[in-house]
Amino acid sequence: MNRMKMRGRAFWRVLIVLVLLAVAGAVAYGWIDYQRFVRTPLNVSPQPSSVDVGKGSNLRDVVGLLREQHATSTGPLYWRVLAEQLRVAGRLHAGEYALTTGMTPRDLLLNMAAGKVLQRNFTIVDGWTFRDLRQALAKADKLRQDGASLDDAQLMTKIGAPGEMPEGRFLPETYAYVKGDSDLDILRRAHTAMAKMLDTLWAQRDKQVPLATPYDALILASIVEKETGRADERPRIAGVFVRRLQSHMLLQTDPTVIYGMGGSYAGNIHKSDLTTDTPYNTYTRQGLPPTPIAMPGKPAIEAALHPAQGTELYFVSRGDGSHVFSSSLDEHNRNVACYQLKHCQ
């Protein structure tokens, strides 16, 4: 009888040891598998991708989105353990988050806890017209189009600038935005940035420049922007236009004529265009046009407010982006014959 009891006890001891070994093995395997999960990058394609976490979503919802996108095959348990380990459980923010090559689950959870949502960039290019800007905004990825149905006047009212003509009023720069931002948000920021920079540069201007207001400076800078192919020529070209204004000469600049032609401009300017009067035809009207003709960048505005000194009143394009400058009409006509008509002597 005692032998039977001893055998029974031995059996149970062995069984308990085996169970403990099995449990220990399972725990060890689970820990190793969990560590693999933590270290292994998400399954992300080389193409830019993201996960869009809506308001009120919990961690299980996030994991579900990731599984739908095949970014992970792991269930919520490991994600929950990792979130607890990182002390971010319950602190994940809604928003759109980038999924980048090499990103691990840890990286993603930390980004979500910090609210590091995906940012995109929108660049306003020096020399764009307001029409160009609106067309580019309409194509911007994940940017809400609140102003698409508004005309220019309505749009300016919406951004807090009622009565202003929009041309030239937006600073060429790169603006970061996130999903949920709108075209009006970009325009407000660019409008504020231009107003602030123009005020600063106006206060530092050369007081001899014959410009009555910051808006006049913006108009002249827009002409300099459209006429200049090389950055180092901006002050020199601005100097030509300033001296023409001081001498009450016509500015005679083609970009203003083209702007005044609007949709009828087909890529070439003809002699008849130069004699057809519009508010922007600086061959028929003296002084600055009524508004800017494009959005000038900071260098063009600085050039308009600090033009190069000299006697030059004319310039003609060499055809390579640079210009030949002259102080007399005879010299200018020779330059035109040489560089545009190819009759160099």
Coordinates of N, CA and C in Angstrom, one line a residue, residues 164-244:
E164 N -9.3 93.5 -50.2 CA -7.9 93.5 -50.8 C -7.9 92.7 -52.1
M165 N -7.2 93.2 -53.1 CA -6.9 92.4 -54.3 C -5.9 91.3 -53.9
P166 N -6.2 90.0 -54.3 CA -5.3 88.9 -53.8 C -3.9 88.9 -54.5
E167 N -3.8 89.4 -55.7 CA -2.5 89.2 -56.4 C -1.4 89.8 -55.6
G168 N -0.3 89.0 -55.4 CA 0.9 89.4 -54.8 C 0.8 89.4 -53.2
R169 N -0.3 89.1 -52.7 CA -0.5 89.2 -51.2 C 0.0 88.0 -50.4
F170 N 0.5 87.0 -51.0 CA 0.9 85.7 -50.3 C 2.4 85.4 -50.5
L171 N 3.0 85.2 -49.4 CA 4.5 85.0 -49.4 C 4.9 83.7 -50.0
P172 N 5.7 83.7 -51.0 CA 6.3 82.4 -51.5 C 7.1 81.8 -50.4
E173 N 6.7 80.6 -50.0 CA 7.4 79.9 -48.9 C 6.8 78.5 -48.9
T174 N 7.4 77.6 -48.1 CA 6.9 76.3 -47.9 C 6.1 76.2 -46.6
Y175 N 4.9 75.7 -46.6 CA 4.0 75.7 -45.5 C 3.6 74.3 -45.2
A176 N 3.9 73.9 -43.9 CA 3.5 72.5 -43.5 C 2.0 72.5 -43.1
Y177 N 1.4 71.4 -43.4 CA 0.0 71.2 -43.0 C -0.3 69.8 -42.6
V178 N -1.4 69.5 -41.9 CA -1.8 68.2 -41.6 C -3.2 67.9 -42.1
K179 N -3.5 66.6 -42.1 CA -4.9 66.3 -42.6 C -5.9 67.0 -41.7
G180 N -6.9 67.6 -42.4 CA -7.9 68.4 -41.7 C -7.7 69.8 -41.9
D181 N -6.5 70.3 -42.2 CA -6.3 71.7 -42.5 C -6.9 72.0 -43.9
S182 N -7.2 73.2 -44.2 CA -7.9 73.6 -45.4 C -7.0 74.6 -46.2
D183 N -7.4 74.7 -47.5 CA -6.8 75.7 -48.3 C -6.8 77.1 -47.7
L184 N -7.9 77.4 -47.0 CA -8.0 78.7 -46.4 C -6.9 78.9 -45.3
D185 N -6.6 77.8 -44.6 CA -5.6 77.9 -43.5 C -4.2 78.2 -44.2
I186 N -3.9 77.6 -45.3 CA -2.6 77.9 -46.0 C -2.6 79.4 -46.4
L187 N -3.7 79.8 -47.0 CA -3.8 81.2 -47.5 C -3.7 82.2 -46.3
R188 N -4.3 82.0 -45.2 CA -4.3 82.9 -44.1 C -2.8 83.0 -43.6
R189 N -2.1 81.9 -43.5 CA -0.7 81.9 -43.0 C 0.2 82.7 -44.0
A190 N 0.0 82.4 -45.3 CA 0.8 83.0 -46.3 C 0.5 84.5 -46.4
H191 N -0.7 84.9 -46.2 CA -1.1 86.3 -46.3 C -0.5 87.0 -45.1
T192 N -0.6 86.5 -43.9 CA 0.0 87.1 -42.7 C 1.5 87.2 -42.8
A193 N 2.1 86.1 -43.4 CA 3.6 86.1 -43.5 C 4.0 87.2 -44.4
M194 N 3.3 87.4 -45.6 CA 3.7 88.5 -46.5 C 3.5 89.9 -45.9
A195 N 2.4 90.1 -45.2 CA 2.1 91.4 -44.6 C 3.2 91.7 -43.5
K196 N 3.6 90.7 -42.7 CA 4.6 90.9 -41.7 C 6.0 91.2 -42.3
M197 N 6.3 90.4 -43.3 CA 7.6 90.6 -44.0 C 7.7 92.0 -44.7
L198 N 6.6 92.3 -45.4 CA 6.6 93.6 -46.1 C 6.7 94.8 -45.2
D199 N 6.0 94.7 -44.1 CA 6.2 95.8 -43.1 C 7.6 95.9 -42.6
T200 N 8.2 94.8 -42.3 CA 9.6 94.8 -41.8 C 10.5 95.4 -42.9
L201 N 10.4 94.9 -44.1 CA 11.3 95.4 -45.2 C 11.1 96.9 -45.5
W202 N 9.8 97.3 -45.4 CA 9.5 98.7 -45.7 C 10.1 99.6 -44.7
A203 N 10.2 99.2 -43.5 CA 10.8 100.1 -42.5 C 12.3 100.2 -42.7
Q204 N 12.9 99.3 -43.4 CA 14.3 99.3 -43.6 C 14.7 99.8 -45.0
R205 N 13.7 100.3 -45.7 CA 13.9 100.7 -47.2 C 14.9 101.9 -47.3
D206 N 15.4 102.0 -48.5 CA 16.1 103.2 -49.0 C 15.1 104.3 -49.1
K207 N 15.2 105.3 -48.3 CA 14.2 106.4 -48.3 C 14.2 107.2 -49.6
Q208 N 15.2 107.0 -50.5 CA 15.3 107.7 -51.7 C 14.4 107.0 -52.8
V209 N 14.0 105.8 -52.5 CA 13.2 105.1 -53.5 C 11.8 105.8 -53.7
P210 N 11.4 106.1 -54.9 CA 10.1 106.8 -55.1 C 8.9 105.9 -55.1
L211 N 8.7 105.3 -53.9 CA 7.5 104.5 -53.7 C 6.8 105.0 -52.5
A212 N 5.5 105.2 -52.6 CA 4.7 105.9 -51.6 C 4.3 105.0 -50.5
T213 N 4.0 103.7 -50.8 CA 3.4 102.8 -49.8 C 4.1 101.4 -50.0
P214 N 3.9 100.6 -48.9 CA 4.4 99.2 -49.1 C 3.8 98.5 -50.2
Y215 N 2.5 98.8 -50.5 CA 1.8 98.2 -51.7 C 2.5 98.5 -53.0
D216 N 3.0 99.8 -53.1 CA 3.7 100.1 -54.3 C 5.0 99.3 -54.4
A217 N 5.6 99.0 -53.3 CA 6.8 98.2 -53.3 C 6.5 96.8 -53.7
L218 N 5.3 96.3 -53.3 CA 4.9 94.9 -53.7 C 4.7 94.9 -55.2
I219 N 4.1 95.9 -55.8 CA 3.8 96.0 -57.2 C 5.2 96.0 -58.0
L220 N 6.1 96.9 -57.6 CA 7.4 96.9 -58.3 C 8.1 95.6 -58.1
A221 N 8.1 95.0 -56.9 CA 8.8 93.8 -56.7 C 8.2 92.7 -57.6
S222 N 6.9 92.7 -57.8 CA 6.4 91.6 -58.7 C 6.9 91.7 -60.1
I223 N 7.1 93.0 -60.5 CA 7.6 93.2 -61.9 C 9.1 92.7 -61.9
V224 N 9.8 93.1 -60.9 CA 11.2 92.6 -60.8 C 11.3 91.1 -60.8
E225 N 10.4 90.5 -60.1 CA 10.3 89.0 -60.0 C 10.1 88.4 -61.4
K226 N 9.2 88.9 -62.1 CA 8.9 88.3 -63.5 C 9.9 88.7 -64.5
E227 N 10.7 89.7 -64.3 CA 11.7 90.1 -65.3 C 13.0 89.5 -65.1
T228 N 13.2 88.9 -63.9 CA 14.6 88.5 -63.5 C 14.7 87.0 -63.7
G229 N 15.8 86.6 -64.4 CA 16.1 85.2 -64.5 C 17.3 84.8 -63.7
R230 N 18.0 85.8 -63.2 CA 19.2 85.5 -62.4 C 19.1 86.4 -61.1
A231 N 19.3 85.7 -60.0 CA 19.1 86.4 -58.7 C 20.0 87.6 -58.5
D232 N 21.2 87.6 -59.1 CA 22.2 88.7 -58.9 C 21.8 89.9 -59.7
E233 N 20.8 89.8 -60.6 CA 20.4 90.9 -61.4 C 19.2 91.7 -60.8
R234 N 18.6 91.1 -59.8 CA 17.4 91.8 -59.3 C 17.6 93.3 -58.9
P235 N 18.6 93.6 -58.1 CA 18.8 95.0 -57.7 C 19.0 95.9 -58.9
R236 N 19.7 95.4 -59.9 CA 20.0 96.1 -61.1 C 18.8 96.4 -61.9
I237 N 17.9 95.4 -62.1 CA 16.7 95.6 -62.8 C 15.8 96.5 -62.0
A238 N 15.7 96.4 -60.7 CA 14.9 97.3 -59.9 C 15.4 98.7 -60.1
G239 N 16.7 98.9 -60.2 CA 17.3 100.2 -60.4 C 16.8 100.9 -61.7
V240 N 16.8 100.1 -62.8 CA 16.3 100.6 -64.0 C 14.8 101.1 -63.9
F241 N 14.0 100.3 -63.3 CA 12.6 100.7 -63.1 C 12.4 101.9 -62.2
V242 N 13.2 102.0 -61.2 CA 13.1 103.1 -60.2 C 13.5 104.4 -61.0
R243 N 14.6 104.3 -61.7 CA 15.0 105.5 -62.5 C 14.0 105.9 -63.5
R244 N 13.3 105.0 -64.1 CA 12.3 105.3 -65.1 C 11.1 106.0 -64.4

